[in-house]
Coordinates of N, CA and C in Angstrom, one line a residue:
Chain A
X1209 N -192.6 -113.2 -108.2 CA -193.9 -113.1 -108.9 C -194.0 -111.9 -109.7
X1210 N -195.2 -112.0 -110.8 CA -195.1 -110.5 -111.7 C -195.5 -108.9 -110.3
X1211 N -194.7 -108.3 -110.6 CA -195.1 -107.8 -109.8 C -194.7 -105.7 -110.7
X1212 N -195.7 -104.8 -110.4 CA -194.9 -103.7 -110.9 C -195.5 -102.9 -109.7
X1213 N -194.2 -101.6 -109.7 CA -194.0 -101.0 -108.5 C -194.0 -99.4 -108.6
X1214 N -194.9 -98.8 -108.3 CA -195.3 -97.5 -108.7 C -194.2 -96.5 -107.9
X1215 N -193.7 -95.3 -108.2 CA -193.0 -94.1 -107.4 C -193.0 -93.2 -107.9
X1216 N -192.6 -92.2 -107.1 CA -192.4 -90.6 -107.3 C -193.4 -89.7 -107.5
X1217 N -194.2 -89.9 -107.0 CA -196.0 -89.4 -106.8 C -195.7 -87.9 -105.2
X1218 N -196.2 -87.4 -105.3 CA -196.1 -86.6 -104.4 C -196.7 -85.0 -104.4
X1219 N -196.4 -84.0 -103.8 CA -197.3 -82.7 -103.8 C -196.5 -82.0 -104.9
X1220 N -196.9 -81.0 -105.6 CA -196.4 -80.3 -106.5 C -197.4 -79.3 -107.0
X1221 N -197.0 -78.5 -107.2 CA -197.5 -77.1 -107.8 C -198.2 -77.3 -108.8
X1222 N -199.1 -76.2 -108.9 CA -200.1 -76.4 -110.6 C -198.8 -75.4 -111.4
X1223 N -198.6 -75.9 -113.1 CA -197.3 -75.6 -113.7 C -196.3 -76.4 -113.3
X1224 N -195.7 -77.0 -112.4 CA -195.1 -77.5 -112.6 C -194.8 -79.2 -112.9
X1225 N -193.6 -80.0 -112.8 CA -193.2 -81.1 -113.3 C -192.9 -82.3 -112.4
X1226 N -193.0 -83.1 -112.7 CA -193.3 -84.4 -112.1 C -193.0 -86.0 -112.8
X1227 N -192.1 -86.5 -112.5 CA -191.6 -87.9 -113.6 C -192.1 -88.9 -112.3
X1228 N -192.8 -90.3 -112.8 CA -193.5 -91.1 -112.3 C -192.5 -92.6 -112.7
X1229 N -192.0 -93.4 -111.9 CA -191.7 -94.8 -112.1 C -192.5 -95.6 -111.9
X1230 N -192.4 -96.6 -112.6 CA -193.1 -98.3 -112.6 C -192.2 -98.8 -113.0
X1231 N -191.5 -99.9 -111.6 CA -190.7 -100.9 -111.8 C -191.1 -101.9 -112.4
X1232 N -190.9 -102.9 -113.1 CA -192.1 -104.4 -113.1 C -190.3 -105.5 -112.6
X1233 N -191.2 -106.6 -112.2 CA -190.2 -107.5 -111.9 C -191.0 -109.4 -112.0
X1234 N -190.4 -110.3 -112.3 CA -191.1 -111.0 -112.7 C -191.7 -111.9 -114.0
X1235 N -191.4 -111.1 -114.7 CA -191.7 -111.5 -116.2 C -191.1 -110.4 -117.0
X1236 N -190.9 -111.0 -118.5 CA -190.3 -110.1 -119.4 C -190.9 -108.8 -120.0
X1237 N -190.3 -108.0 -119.1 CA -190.9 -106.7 -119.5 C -190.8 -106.3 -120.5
X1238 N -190.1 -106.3 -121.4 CA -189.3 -106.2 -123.0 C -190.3 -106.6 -123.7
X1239 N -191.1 -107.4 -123.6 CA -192.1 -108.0 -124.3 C -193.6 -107.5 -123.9
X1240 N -193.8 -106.6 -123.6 CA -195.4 -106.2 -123.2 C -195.5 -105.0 -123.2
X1241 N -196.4 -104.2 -124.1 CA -197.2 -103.1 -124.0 C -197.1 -102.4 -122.2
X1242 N -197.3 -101.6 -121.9 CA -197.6 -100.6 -120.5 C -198.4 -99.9 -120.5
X1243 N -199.5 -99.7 -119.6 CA -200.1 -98.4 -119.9 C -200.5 -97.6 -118.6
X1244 N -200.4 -96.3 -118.6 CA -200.9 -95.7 -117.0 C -202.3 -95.8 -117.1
X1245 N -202.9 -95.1 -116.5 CA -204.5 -95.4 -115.8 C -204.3 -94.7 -114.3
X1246 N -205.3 -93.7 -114.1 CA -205.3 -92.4 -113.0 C -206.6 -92.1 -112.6
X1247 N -206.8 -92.5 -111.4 CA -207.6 -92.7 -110.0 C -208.1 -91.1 -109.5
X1248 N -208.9 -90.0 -109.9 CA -208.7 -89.2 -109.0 C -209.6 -89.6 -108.0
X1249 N -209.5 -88.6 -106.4 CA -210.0 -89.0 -104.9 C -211.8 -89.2 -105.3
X1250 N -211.9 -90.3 -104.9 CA -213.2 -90.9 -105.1 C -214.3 -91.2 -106.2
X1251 N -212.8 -90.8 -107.3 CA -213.7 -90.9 -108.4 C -213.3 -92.3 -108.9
X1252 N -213.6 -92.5 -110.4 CA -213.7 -94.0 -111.7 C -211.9 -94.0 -112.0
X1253 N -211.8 -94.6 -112.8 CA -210.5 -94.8 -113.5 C -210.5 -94.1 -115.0
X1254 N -209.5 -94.0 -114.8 CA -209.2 -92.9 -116.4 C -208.1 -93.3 -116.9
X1255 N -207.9 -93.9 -118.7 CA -207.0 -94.4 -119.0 C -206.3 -93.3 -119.8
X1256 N -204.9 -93.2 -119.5 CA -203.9 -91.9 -119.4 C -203.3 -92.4 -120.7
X1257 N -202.7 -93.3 -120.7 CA -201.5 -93.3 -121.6 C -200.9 -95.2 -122.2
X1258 N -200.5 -95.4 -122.8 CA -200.0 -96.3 -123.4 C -198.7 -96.6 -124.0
X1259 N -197.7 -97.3 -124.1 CA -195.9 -97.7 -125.0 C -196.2 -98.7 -125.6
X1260 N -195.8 -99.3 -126.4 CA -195.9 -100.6 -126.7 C -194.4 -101.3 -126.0
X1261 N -194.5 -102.1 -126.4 CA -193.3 -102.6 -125.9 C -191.5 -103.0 -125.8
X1262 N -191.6 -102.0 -127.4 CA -190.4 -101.5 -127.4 C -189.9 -100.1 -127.9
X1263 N -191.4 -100.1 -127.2 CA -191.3 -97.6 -127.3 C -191.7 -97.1 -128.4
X1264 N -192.0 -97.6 -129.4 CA -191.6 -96.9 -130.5 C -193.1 -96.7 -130.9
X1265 N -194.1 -97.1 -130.3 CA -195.9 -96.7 -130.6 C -196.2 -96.1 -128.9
X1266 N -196.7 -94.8 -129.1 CA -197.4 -94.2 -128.1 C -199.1 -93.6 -128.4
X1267 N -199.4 -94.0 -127.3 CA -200.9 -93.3 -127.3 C -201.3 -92.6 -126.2
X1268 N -202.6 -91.6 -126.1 CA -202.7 -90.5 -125.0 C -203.8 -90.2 -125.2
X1269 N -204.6 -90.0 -124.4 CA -205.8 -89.4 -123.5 C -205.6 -88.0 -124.1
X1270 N -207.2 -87.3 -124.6 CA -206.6 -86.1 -124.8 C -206.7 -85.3 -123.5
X1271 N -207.0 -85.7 -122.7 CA -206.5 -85.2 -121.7 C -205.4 -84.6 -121.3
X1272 N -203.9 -85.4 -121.6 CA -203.3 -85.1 -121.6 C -202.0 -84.6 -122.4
X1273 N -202.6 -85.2 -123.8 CA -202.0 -84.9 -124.6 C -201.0 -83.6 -124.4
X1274 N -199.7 -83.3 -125.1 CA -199.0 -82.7 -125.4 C -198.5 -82.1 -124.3
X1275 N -198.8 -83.0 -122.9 CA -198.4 -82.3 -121.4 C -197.4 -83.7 -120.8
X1276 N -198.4 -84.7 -121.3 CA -197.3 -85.8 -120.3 C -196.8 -86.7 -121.6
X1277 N -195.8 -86.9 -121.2 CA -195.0 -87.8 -121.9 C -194.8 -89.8 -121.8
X1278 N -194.7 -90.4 -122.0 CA -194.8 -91.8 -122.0 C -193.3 -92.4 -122.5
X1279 N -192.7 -93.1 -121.4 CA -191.1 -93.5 -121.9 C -190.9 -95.0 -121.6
X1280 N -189.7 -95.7 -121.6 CA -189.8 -97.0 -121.1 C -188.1 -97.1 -121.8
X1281 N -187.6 -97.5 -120.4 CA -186.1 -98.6 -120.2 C -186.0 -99.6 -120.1
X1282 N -185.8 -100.6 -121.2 CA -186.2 -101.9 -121.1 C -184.9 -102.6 -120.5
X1283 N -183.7 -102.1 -120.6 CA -182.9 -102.4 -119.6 C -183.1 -102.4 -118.3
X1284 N -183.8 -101.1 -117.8 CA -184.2 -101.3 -116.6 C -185.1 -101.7 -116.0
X1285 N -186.2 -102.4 -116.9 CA -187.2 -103.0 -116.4 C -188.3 -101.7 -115.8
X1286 N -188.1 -100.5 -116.3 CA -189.1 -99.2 -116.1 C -189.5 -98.5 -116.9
X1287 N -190.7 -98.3 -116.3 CA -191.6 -97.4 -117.2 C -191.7 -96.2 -116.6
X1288 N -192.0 -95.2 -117.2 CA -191.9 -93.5 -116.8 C -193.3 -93.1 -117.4
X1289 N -193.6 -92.0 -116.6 CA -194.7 -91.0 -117.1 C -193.8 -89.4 -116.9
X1290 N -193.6 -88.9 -117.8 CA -193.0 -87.7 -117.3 C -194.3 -86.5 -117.6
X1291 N -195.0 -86.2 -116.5 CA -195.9 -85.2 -116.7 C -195.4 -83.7 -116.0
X1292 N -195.6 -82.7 -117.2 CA -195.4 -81.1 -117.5 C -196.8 -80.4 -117.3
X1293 N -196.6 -79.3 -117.1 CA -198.3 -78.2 -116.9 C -198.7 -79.1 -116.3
X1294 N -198.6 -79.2 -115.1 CA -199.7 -79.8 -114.0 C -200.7 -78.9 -113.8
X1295 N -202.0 -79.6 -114.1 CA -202.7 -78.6 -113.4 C -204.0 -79.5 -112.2
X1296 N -204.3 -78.9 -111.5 CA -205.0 -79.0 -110.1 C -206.1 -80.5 -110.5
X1297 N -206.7 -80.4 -111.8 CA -207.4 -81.9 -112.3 C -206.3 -82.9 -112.5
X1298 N -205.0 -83.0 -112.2 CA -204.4 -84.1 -113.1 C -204.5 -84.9 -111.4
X1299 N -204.8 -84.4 -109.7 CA -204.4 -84.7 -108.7 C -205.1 -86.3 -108.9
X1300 N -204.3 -87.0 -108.6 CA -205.1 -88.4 -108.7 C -203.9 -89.7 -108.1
X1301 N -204.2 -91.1 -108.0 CA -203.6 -92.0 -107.8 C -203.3 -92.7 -109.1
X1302 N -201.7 -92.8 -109.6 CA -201.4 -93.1 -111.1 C -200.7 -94.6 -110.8
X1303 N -201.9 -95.2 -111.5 CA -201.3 -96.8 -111.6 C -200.9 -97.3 -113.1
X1304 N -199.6 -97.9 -112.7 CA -199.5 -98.5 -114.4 C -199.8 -99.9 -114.4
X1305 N -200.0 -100.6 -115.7 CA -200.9 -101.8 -115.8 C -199.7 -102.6 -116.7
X1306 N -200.2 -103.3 -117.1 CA -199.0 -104.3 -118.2 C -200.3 -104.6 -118.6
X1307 N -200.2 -105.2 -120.0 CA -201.1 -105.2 -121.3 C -201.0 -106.4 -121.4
X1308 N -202.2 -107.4 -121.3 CA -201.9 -109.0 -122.0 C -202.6 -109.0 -123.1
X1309 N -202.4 -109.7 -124.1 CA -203.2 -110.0 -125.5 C -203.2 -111.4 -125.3
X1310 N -204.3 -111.7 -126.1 CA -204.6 -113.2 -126.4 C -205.8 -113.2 -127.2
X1311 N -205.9 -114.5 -127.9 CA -207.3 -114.8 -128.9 C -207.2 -113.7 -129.9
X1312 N -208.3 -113.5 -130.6 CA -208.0 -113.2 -131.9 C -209.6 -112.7 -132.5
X1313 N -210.4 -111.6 -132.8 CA -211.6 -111.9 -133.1 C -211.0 -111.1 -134.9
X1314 N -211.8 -109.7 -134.8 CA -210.7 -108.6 -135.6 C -209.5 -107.9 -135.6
X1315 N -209.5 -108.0 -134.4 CA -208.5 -107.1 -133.3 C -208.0 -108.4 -132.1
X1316 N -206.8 -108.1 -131.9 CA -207.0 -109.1 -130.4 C -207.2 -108.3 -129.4
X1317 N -207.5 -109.5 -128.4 CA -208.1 -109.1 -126.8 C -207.0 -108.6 -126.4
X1318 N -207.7 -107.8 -125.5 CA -206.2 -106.7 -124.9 C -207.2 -106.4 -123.2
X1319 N -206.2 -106.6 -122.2 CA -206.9 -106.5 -121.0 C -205.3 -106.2 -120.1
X1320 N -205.9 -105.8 -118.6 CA -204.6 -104.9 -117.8 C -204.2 -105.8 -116.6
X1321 N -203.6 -106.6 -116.9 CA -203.3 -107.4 -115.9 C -201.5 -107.7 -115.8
X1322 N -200.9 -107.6 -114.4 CA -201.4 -107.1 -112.9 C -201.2 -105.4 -113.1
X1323 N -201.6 -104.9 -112.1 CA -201.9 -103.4 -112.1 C -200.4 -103.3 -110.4
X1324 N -199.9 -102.1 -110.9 CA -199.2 -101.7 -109.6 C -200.2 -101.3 -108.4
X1325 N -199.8 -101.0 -107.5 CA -200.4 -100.3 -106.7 C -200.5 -98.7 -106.1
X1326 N -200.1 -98.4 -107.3 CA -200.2 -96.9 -107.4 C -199.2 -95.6 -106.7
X1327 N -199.0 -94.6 -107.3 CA -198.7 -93.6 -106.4 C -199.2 -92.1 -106.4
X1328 N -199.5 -91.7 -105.2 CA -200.7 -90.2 -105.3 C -200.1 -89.2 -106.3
X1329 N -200.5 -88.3 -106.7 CA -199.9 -87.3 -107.0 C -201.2 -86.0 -107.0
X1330 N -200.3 -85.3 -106.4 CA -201.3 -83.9 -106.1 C -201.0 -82.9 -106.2
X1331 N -201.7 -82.4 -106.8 CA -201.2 -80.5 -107.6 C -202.1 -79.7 -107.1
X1332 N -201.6 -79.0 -106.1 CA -202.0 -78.1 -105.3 C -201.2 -77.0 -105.0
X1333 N -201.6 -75.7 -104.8 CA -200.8 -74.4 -104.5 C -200.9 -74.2 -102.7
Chain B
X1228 N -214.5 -91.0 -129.2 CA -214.5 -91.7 -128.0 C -215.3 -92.8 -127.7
X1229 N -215.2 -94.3 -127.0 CA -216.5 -94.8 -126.8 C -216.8 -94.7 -124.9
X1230 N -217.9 -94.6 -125.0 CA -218.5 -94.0 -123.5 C -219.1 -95.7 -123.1
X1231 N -218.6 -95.8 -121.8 CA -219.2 -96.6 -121.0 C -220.0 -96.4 -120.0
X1232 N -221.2 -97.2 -119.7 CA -221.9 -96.8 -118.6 C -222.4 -97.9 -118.4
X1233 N -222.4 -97.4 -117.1 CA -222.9 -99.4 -115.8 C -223.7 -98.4 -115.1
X1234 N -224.4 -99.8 -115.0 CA -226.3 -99.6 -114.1 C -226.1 -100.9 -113.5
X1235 N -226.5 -100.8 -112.2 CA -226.3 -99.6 -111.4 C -225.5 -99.0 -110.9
X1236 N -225.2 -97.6 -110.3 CA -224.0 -96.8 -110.1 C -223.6 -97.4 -108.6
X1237 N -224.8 -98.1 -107.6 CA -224.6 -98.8 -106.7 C -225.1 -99.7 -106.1
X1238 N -225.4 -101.2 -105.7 CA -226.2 -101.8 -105.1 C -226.2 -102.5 -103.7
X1239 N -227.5 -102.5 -103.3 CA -226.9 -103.2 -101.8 C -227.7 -104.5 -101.9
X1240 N -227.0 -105.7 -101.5 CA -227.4 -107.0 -101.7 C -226.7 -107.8 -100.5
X1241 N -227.1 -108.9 -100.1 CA -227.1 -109.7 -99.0 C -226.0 -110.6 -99.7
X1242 N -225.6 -111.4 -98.5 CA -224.5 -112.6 -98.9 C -225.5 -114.2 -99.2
X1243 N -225.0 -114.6 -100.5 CA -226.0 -115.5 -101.0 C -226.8 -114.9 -102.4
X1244 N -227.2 -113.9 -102.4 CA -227.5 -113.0 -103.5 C -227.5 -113.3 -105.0
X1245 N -227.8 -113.7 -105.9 CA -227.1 -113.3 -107.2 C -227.1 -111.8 -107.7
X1246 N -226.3 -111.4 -108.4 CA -226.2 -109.6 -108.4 C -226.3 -109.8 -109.9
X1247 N -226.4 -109.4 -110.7 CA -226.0 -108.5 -112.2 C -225.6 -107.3 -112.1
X1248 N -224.9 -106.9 -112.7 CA -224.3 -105.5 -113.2 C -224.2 -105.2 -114.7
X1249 N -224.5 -104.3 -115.1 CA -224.7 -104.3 -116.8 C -223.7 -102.8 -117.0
X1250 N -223.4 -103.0 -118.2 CA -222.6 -102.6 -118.8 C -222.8 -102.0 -120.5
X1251 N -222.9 -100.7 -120.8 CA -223.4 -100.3 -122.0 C -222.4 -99.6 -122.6
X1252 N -222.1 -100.2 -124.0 CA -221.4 -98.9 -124.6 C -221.9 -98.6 -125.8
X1253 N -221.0 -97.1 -125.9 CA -221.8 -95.9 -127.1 C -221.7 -96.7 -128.5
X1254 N -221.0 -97.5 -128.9 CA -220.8 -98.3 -130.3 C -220.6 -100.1 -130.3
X1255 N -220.9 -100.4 -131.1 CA -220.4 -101.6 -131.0 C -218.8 -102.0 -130.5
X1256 N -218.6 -102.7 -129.7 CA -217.0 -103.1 -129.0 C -217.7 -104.8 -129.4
X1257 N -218.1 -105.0 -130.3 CA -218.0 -106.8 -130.4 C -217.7 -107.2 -128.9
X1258 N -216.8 -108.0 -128.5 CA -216.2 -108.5 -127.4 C -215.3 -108.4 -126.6
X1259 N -214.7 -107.1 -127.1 CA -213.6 -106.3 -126.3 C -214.4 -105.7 -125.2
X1260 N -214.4 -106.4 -124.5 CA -214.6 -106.2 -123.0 C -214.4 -106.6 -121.6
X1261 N -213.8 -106.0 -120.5 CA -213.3 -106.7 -119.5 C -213.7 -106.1 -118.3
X1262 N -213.6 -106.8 -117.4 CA -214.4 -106.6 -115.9 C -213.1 -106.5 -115.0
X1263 N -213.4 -105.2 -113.7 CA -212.1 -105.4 -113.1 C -212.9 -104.9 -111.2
X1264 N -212.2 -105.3 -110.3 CA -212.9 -105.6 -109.2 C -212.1 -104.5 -108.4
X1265 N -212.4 -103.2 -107.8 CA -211.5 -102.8 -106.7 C -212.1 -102.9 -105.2
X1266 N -211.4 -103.1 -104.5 CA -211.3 -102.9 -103.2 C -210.9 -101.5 -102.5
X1267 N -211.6 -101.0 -101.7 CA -211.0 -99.6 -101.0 C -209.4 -99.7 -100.5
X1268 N -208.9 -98.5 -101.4 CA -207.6 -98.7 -101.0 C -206.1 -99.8 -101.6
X1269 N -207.0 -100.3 -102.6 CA -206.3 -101.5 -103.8 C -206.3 -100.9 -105.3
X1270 N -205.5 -101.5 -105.8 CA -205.5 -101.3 -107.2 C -206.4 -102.1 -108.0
X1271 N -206.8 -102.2 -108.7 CA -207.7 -102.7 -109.5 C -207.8 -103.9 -109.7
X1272 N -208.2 -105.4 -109.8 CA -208.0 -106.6 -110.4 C -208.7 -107.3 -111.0
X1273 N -208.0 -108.0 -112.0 CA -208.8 -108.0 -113.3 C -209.3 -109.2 -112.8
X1274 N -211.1 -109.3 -113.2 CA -211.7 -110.8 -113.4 C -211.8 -111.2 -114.5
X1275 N -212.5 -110.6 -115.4 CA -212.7 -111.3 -116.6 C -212.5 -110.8 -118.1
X1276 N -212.1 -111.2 -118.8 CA -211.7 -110.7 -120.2 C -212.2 -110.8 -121.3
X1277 N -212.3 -110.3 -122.5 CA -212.7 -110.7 -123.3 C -214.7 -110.8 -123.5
X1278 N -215.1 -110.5 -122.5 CA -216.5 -110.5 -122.1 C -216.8 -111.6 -121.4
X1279 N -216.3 -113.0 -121.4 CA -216.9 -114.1 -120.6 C -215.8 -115.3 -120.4
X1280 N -214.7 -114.7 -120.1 CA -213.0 -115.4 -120.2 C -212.5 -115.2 -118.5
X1281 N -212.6 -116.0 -117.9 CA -212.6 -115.9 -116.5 C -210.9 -115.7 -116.1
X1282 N -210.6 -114.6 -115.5 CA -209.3 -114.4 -115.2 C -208.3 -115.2 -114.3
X1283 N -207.6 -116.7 -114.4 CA -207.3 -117.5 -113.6 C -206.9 -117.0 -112.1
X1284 N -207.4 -118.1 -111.3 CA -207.8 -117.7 -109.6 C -209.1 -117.1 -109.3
X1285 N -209.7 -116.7 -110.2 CA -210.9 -115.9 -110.2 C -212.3 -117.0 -109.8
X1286 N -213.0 -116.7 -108.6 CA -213.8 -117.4 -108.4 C -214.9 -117.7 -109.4
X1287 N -215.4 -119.2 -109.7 CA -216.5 -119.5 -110.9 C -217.9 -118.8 -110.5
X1288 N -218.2 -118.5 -109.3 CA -219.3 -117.7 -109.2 C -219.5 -116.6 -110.0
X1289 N -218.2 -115.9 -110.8 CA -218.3 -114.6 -111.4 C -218.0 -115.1 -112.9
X1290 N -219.3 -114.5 -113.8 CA -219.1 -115.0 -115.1 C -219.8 -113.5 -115.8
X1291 N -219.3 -113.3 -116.6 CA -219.6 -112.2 -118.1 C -220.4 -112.5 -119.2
X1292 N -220.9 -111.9 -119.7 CA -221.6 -112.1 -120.9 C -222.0 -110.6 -122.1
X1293 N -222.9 -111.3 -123.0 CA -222.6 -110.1 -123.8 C -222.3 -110.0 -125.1
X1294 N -222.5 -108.8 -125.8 CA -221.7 -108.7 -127.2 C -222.0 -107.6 -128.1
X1295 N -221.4 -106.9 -128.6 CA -221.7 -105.7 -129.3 C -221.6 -104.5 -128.6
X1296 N -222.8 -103.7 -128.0 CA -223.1 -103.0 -127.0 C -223.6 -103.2 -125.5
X1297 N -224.3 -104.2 -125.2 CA -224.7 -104.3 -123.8 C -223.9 -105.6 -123.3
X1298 N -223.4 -105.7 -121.8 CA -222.9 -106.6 -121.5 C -223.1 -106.6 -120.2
X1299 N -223.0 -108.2 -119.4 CA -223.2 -108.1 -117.7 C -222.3 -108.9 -117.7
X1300 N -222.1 -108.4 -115.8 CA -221.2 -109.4 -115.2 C -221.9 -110.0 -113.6
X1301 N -222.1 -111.0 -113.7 CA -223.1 -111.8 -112.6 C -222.5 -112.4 -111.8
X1302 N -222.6 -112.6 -110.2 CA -222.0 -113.2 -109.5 C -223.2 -114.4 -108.9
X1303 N -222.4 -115.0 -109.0 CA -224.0 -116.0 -108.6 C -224.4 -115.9 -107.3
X1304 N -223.7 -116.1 -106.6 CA -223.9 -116.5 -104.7 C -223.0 -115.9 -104.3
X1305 N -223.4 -114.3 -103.4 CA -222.6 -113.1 -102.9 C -221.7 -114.0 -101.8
X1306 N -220.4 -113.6 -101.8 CA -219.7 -113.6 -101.0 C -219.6 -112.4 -100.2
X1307 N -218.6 -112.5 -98.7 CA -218.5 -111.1 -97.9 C -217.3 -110.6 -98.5
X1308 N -216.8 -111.3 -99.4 CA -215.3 -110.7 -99.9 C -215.3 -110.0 -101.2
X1309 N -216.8 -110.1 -101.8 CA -217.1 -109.7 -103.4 C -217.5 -108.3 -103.2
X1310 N -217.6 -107.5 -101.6 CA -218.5 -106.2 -101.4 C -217.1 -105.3 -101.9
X1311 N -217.4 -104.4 -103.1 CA -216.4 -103.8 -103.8 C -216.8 -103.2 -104.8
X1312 N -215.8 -102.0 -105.7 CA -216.5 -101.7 -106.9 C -216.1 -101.9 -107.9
X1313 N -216.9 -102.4 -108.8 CA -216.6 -103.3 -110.4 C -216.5 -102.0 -111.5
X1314 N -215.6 -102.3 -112.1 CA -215.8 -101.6 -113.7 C -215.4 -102.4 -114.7
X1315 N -216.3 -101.8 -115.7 CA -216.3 -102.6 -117.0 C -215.1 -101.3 -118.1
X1316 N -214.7 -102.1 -119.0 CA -213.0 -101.4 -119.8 C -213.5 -102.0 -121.4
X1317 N -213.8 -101.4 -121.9 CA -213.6 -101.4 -123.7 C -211.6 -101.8 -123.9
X1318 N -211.9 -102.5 -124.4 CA -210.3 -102.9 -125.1 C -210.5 -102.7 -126.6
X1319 N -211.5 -102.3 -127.2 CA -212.2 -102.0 -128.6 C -211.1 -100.9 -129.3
X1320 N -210.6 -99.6 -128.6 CA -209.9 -99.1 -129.1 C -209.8 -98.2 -128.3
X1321 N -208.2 -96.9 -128.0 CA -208.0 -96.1 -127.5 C -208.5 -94.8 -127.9
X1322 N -208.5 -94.4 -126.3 CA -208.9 -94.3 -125.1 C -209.8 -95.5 -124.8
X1323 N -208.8 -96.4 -124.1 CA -209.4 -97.7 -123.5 C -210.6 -97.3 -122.1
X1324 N -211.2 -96.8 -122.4 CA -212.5 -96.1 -121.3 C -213.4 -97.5 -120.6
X1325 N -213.3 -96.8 -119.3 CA -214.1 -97.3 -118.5 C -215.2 -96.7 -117.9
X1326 N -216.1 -98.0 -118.0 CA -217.1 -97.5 -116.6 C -217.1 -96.4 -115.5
X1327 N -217.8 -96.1 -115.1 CA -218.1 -95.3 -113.8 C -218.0 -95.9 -112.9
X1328 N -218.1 -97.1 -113.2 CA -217.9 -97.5 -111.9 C -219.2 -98.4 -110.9
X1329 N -219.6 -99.7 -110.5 CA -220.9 -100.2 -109.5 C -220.3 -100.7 -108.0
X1330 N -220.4 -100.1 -107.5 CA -220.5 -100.1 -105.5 C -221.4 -101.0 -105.5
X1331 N -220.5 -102.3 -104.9 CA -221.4 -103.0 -104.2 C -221.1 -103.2 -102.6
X1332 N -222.7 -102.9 -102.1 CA -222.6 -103.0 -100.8 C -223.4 -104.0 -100.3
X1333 N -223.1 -104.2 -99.1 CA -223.9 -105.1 -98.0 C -224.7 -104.7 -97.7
X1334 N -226.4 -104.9 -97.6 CA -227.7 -105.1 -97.0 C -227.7 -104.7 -95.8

């Protein structure tokens, strides 16, 4: 089944570095936009970042701009977040999504379906 | 940026219920709009797209509406498995922003 698979989430220092995987399996990953989206503890959803589908268009939250990076091996069916300058607000659950389009108005529909199930990451001293 | 906000931030409603949840944004988003359902402890999952495009497997009780700036998402007859929190997602343009977020609870 489509399925994507979040890792490498864990404790780490404010300043320091942190690379995040999303496996997907199930359907052609080669063919679909990715994007993260980050959970902090008890709060809304916050959309982080975006690839298109064969790397070569990136987008970012200014949030995070110029700190985390956005990658993708389409050989290996994975997506990366490599996030730098961690600081103590980035602590949150980081889920990546896969991007469907369909229909057509000006723009097409664009929605996040299936979503991984996330992995913590926490920046704490 | 466009800013989303849903009213209400929480509700408590009985099983059988019909609920609304509304959904406002800062600009026109025509119909780039989508609804997504979490559970405590779950990742997110998408119901509906597009503003009133029901996400296959997704129960017919839950339908969207809407267009431009204000939008709802209505369940007709509460289930015990619908008690969760909804957000609504601009697909209008990045920063694809979401809701705050509506807690729904049980009575």
């Amino acid at each position: 089944q489509v399925q994507l698979v979040e890792s490498g989430g864990g404790v780490v220092q404010p300043g320091r570095s942190l690379r995040l995987s999303c496996a997907a399996s199930g359907f052609a990953f080669s063919s679909y936009a990715v994007h993260w989206v980050r959970q902090a503890p008890g709060k809304g959803l916050e959309w982080v970042t975006v690839i298109s589908y064969d790397g070569t268009k990136k987008d970012y939250a200014d949030s995070v701009k110029g700190r985390f990076t956005i990658s993708r091996d389409n050989s290996k069916n994975t997506l990366y977040l490599q996030m730098n300058s961690l600081r103590t607000e980035d602590t949150a659950i980081y889920y990546c999504a896969r991007e469907a389009v369909g229909g057509y108005d000006a723009l097409p529909y664009k929605w996040f379906d299936p979503w991984g199930q996330g992995t913590l990451v926490t920046v704490s001293s | 940026d466009i800013q989303m906000t849903q009213s209400p931030s929480s509700l408590s409603a009985s099983v059988g219920d019909r609920v609304t949840i509304t959904c406002r944004a800062s600009q026109s988003i025509s119909s780039y709009l989508n609804w997504y359902q979490q559970k405590p402890g779950k990742a997110p999952k998408l119901l509906i797209y597009a503003t009133s495009s029901l996400q296959s497997g997704v129960p017919s009780r839950f339908s969207g509406s809407g267009s431009g700036t204000d939008f709802t998402l209505t369940i007709s007859s509460l289930q015990r498995e619908d008690f969760a929190t909804y957000y609504c997602q601009q697909s209008y343009s990045t920063p694809y922003t979401f809701g705050q977020g509506t807690k729904l609870e049980i009575k």
